[in-house]
CSV table of C-alpha atoms in Angstrom, one decimal:
chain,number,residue,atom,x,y,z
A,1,UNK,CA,-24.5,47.3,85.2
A,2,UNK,CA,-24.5,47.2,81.6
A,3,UNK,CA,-24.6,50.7,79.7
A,4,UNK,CA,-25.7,51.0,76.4
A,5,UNK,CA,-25.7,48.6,74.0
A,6,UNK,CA,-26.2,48.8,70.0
A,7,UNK,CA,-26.2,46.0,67.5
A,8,UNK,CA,-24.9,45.8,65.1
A,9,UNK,CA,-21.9,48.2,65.3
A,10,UNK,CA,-20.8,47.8,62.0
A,11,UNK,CA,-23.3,47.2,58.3
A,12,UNK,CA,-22.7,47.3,55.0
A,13,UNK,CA,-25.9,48.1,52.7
A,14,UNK,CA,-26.7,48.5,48.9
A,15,UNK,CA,-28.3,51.4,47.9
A,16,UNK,CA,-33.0,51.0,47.8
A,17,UNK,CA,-32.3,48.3,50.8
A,18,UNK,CA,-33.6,48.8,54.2
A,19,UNK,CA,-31.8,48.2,57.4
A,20,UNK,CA,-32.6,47.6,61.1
A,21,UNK,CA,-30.2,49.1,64.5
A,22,UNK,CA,-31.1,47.9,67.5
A,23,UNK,CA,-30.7,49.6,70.8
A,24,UNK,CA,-31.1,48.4,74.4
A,25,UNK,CA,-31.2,51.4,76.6
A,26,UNK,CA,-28.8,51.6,80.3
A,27,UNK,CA,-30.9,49.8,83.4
A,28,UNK,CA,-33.2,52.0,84.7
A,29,UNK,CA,-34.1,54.0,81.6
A,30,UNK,CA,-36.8,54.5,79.7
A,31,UNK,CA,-36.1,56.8,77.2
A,32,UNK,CA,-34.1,56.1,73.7
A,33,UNK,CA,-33.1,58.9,71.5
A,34,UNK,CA,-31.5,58.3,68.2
A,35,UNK,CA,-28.9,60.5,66.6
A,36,UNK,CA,-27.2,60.3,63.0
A,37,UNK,CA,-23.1,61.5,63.3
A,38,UNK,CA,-21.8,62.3,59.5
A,39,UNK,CA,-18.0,62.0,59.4
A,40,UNK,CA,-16.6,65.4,60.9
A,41,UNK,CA,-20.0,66.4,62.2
A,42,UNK,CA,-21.3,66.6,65.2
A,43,UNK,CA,-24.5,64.0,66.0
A,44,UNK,CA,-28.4,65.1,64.7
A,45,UNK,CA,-31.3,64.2,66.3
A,46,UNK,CA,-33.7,61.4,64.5
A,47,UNK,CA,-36.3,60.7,67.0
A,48,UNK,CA,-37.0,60.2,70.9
A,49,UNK,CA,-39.2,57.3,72.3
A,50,UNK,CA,-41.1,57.3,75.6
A,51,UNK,CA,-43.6,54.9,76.6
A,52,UNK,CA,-43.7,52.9,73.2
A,53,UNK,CA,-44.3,56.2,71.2
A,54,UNK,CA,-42.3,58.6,69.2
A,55,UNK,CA,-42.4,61.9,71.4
A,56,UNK,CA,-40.6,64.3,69.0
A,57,UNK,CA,-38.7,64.3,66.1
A,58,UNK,CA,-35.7,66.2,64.4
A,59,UNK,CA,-35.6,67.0,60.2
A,60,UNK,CA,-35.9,63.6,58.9
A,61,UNK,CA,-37.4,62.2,56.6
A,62,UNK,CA,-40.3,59.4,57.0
A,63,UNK,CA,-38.1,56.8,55.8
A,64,UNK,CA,-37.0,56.7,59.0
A,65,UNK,CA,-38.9,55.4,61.5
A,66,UNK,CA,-38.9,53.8,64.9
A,67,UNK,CA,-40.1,51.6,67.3
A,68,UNK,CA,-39.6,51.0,71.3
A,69,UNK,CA,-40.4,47.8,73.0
A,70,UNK,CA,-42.1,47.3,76.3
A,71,UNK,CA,-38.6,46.4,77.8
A,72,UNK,CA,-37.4,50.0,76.4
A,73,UNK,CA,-35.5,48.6,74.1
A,74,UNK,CA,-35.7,50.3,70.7
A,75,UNK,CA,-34.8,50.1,66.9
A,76,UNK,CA,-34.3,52.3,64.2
A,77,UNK,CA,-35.6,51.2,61.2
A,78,UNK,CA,-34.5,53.5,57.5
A,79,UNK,CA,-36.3,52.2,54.3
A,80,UNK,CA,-34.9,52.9,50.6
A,81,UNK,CA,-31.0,53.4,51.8
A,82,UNK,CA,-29.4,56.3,49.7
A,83,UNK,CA,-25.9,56.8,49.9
A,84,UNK,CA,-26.0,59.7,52.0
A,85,UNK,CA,-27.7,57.9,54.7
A,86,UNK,CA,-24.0,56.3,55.9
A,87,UNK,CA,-23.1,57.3,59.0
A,88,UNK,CA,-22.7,56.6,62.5
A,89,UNK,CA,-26.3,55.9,64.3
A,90,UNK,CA,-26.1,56.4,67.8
A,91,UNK,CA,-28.3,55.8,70.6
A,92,UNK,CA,-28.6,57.5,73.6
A,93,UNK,CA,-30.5,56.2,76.9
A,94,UNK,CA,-32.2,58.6,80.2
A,95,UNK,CA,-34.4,58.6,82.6
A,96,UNK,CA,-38.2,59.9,81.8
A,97,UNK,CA,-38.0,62.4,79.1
A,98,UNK,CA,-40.3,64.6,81.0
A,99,UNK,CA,-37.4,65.4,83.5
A,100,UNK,CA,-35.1,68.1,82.9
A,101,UNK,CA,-31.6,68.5,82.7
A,102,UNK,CA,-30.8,64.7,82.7
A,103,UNK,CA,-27.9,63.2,81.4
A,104,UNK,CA,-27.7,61.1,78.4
A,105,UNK,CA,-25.9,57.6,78.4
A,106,UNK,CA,-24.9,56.5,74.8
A,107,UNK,CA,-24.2,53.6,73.2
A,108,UNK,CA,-21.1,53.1,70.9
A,109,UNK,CA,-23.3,53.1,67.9
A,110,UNK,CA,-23.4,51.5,64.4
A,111,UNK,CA,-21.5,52.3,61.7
A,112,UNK,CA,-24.1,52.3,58.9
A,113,UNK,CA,-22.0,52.3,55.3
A,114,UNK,CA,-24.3,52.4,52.0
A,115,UNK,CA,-22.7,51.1,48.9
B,1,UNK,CA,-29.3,71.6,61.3
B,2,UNK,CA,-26.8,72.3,64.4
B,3,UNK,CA,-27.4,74.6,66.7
B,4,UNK,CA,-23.5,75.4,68.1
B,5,UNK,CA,-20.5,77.0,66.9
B,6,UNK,CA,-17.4,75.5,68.3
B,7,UNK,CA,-14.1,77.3,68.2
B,8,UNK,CA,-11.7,76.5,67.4
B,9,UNK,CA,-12.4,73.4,65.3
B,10,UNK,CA,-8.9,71.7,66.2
B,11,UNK,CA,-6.6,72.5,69.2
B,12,UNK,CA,-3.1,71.1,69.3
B,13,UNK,CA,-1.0,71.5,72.6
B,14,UNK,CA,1.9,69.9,74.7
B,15,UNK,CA,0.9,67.4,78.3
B,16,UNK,CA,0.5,69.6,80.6
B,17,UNK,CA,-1.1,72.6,79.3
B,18,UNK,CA,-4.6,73.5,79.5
B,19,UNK,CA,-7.0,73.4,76.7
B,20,UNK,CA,-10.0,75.6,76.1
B,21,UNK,CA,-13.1,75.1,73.6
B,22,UNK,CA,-15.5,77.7,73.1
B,23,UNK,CA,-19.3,76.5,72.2
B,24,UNK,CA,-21.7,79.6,70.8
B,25,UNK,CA,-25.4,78.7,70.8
B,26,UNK,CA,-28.6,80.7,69.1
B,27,UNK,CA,-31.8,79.9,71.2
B,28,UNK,CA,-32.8,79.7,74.7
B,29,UNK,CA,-31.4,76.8,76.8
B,30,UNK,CA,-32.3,74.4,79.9
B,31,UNK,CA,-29.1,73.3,80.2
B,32,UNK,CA,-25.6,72.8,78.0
B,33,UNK,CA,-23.4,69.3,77.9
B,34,UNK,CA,-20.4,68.6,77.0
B,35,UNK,CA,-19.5,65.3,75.3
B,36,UNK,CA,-16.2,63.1,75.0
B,37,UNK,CA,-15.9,61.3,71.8
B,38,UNK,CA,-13.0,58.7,71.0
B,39,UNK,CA,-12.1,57.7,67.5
B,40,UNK,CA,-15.4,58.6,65.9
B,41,UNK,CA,-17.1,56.4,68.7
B,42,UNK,CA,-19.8,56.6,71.3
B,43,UNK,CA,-20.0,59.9,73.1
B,44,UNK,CA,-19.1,60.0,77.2
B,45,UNK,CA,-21.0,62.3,79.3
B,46,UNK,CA,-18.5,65.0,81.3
B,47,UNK,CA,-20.6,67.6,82.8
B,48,UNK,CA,-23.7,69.4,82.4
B,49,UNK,CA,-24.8,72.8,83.1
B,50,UNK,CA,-28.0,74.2,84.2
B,51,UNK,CA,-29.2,77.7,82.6
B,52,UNK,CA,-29.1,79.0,85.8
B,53,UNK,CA,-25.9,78.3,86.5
B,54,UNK,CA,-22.4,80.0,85.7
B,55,UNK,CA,-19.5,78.2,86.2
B,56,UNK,CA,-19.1,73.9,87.2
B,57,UNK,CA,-16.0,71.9,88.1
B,58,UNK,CA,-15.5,68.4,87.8
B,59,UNK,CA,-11.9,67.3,88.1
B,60,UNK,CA,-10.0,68.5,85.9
B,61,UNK,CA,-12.9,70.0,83.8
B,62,UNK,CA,-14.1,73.7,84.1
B,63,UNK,CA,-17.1,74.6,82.1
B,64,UNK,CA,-18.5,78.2,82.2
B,65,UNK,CA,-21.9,78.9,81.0
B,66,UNK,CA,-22.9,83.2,79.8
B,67,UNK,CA,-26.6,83.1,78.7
B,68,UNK,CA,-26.4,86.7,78.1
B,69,UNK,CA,-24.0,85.7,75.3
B,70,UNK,CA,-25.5,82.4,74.4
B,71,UNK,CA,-21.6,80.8,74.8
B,72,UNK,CA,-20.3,78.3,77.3
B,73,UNK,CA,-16.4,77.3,77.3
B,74,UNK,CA,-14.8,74.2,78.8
B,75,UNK,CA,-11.4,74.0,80.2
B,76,UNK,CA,-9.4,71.0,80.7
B,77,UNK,CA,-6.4,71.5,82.9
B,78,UNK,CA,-3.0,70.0,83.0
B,79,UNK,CA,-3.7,67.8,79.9
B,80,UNK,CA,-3.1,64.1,79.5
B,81,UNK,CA,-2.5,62.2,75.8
B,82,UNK,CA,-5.2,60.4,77.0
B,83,UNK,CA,-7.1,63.8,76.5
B,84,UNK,CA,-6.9,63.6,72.9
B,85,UNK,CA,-10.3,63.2,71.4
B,86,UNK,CA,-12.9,65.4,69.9
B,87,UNK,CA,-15.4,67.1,72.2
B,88,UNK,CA,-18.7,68.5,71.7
B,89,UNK,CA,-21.1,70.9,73.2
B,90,UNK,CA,-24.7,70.1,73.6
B,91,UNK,CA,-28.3,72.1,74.1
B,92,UNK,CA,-31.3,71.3,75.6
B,93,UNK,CA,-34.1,73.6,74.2
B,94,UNK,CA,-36.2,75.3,76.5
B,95,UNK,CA,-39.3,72.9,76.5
B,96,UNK,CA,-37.3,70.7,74.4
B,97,UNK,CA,-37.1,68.1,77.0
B,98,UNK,CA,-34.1,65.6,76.0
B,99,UNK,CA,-33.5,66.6,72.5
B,100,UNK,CA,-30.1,67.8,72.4
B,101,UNK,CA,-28.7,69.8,69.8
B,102,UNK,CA,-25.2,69.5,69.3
B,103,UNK,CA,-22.4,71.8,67.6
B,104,UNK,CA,-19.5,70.8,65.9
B,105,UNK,CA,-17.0,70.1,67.7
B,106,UNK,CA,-13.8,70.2,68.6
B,107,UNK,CA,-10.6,68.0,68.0
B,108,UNK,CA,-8.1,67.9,70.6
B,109,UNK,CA,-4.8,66.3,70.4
B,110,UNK,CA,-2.1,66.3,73.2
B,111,UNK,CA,1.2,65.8,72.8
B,112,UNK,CA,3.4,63.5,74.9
């Protein structure tokens, strides 16, 4: 049973360009959260997706943006790259948001470096 | 912004002993997680705690959880090298289904 999987797990981007992270969730899951990990911080959330549609959403800005796939699969999508977007992008994958106190599975994530 | 205060923020001990981390937290909670992560690499799951709940074992992992003080502490017992890694407690808002909140964290590195 494959876990969490994120592609690519390693970018290099010039700053004003606009990347793509893809995420397929674990087997059975059918919710994808998103998290941003600065060096020496701990992980922020970006966004959560249920059912195609973004159900809430941390302190980000609308240059990043989202999208989830009928087969739960998901991708993070930030336009006009600044160089304090770099940073690790992790996903994380659970079972129906709506349900409390489930764990999250995540991915290894992508490190995201803007030059 | 993050929600948790870990203490301390780097722990340094000998195989064997045990290791504590300390996670402080400023609203109310459905449940706190702590979180393994190696190398600055995907996070692994280790136990989860439900408001309503005080104390949780798994293995060699002890995590106590005091709402009255908003502060949960994890214990790992008889340490390993493979320990070594930085850990990280997690929130789940009250009606904040699935949004975790993380502090952090802390850096542990055993010793052979």
């Amino acid at each position: 049973d494959a876990g969490v999987t994120q592609s690519p797990t390693h970018l290099i981007k010039t700053r004003g360009q606009q990347v793509t992270l893809r995420c397929s969730p674990k087997s059975g899951h059918d919710t994808v959260s998103w998290y941003q990990q600065a060096l020496g911080q701990g992980p922020q959330f970006i966004f959560q997706y249920y059912e195609e549609e973004e159900r809430q959403r941390g302190n980000f800005p609308d240059r990043f943006s989202g999208h989830q796939f009928p087969n739960y699969s998901s991708e993070l999508n930030v336009n006009a790259l600044l160089l304090g977007d770099s940073a690790l992008y992790l996903c994380a994958s659970s079972l129906d948001y709506a349900r409390r106190d489930t764990e999250a599975f995540f991915g290894q994530g992508t490190r995201l470096t803007v030059v | 912004s993050q929600q948790g205060e870990e203490d301390p923020q780097a722990l340094s001990i000998q195989e064997g002993e045990n290791a504590t981390m300390n996670c402080s937290y400023k609203t109310s909670i459905n449940n706190l997680q702590w979180y393994r992560q190696n190398s600055g690499r995907g996070l692994v799951h280790l136990i989860l705690i439900r408001s309503n709940e005080r104390e949780k074992h798994s293995g060699r992992l002890r995590v106590t959880l005091d709402t009255s003080k908003k502060s949960s502490s994890l214990l790992i017992t008889a340490s390993r090298a493979a320990d070594t890694a930085s850990y990280f407690c997690a929130t789940e808002g009250a009606g904040n289904t699935g949004k975790l909140i993380f502090g952090q964290g802390t850096t542990l590195q055993v010793k052979p």
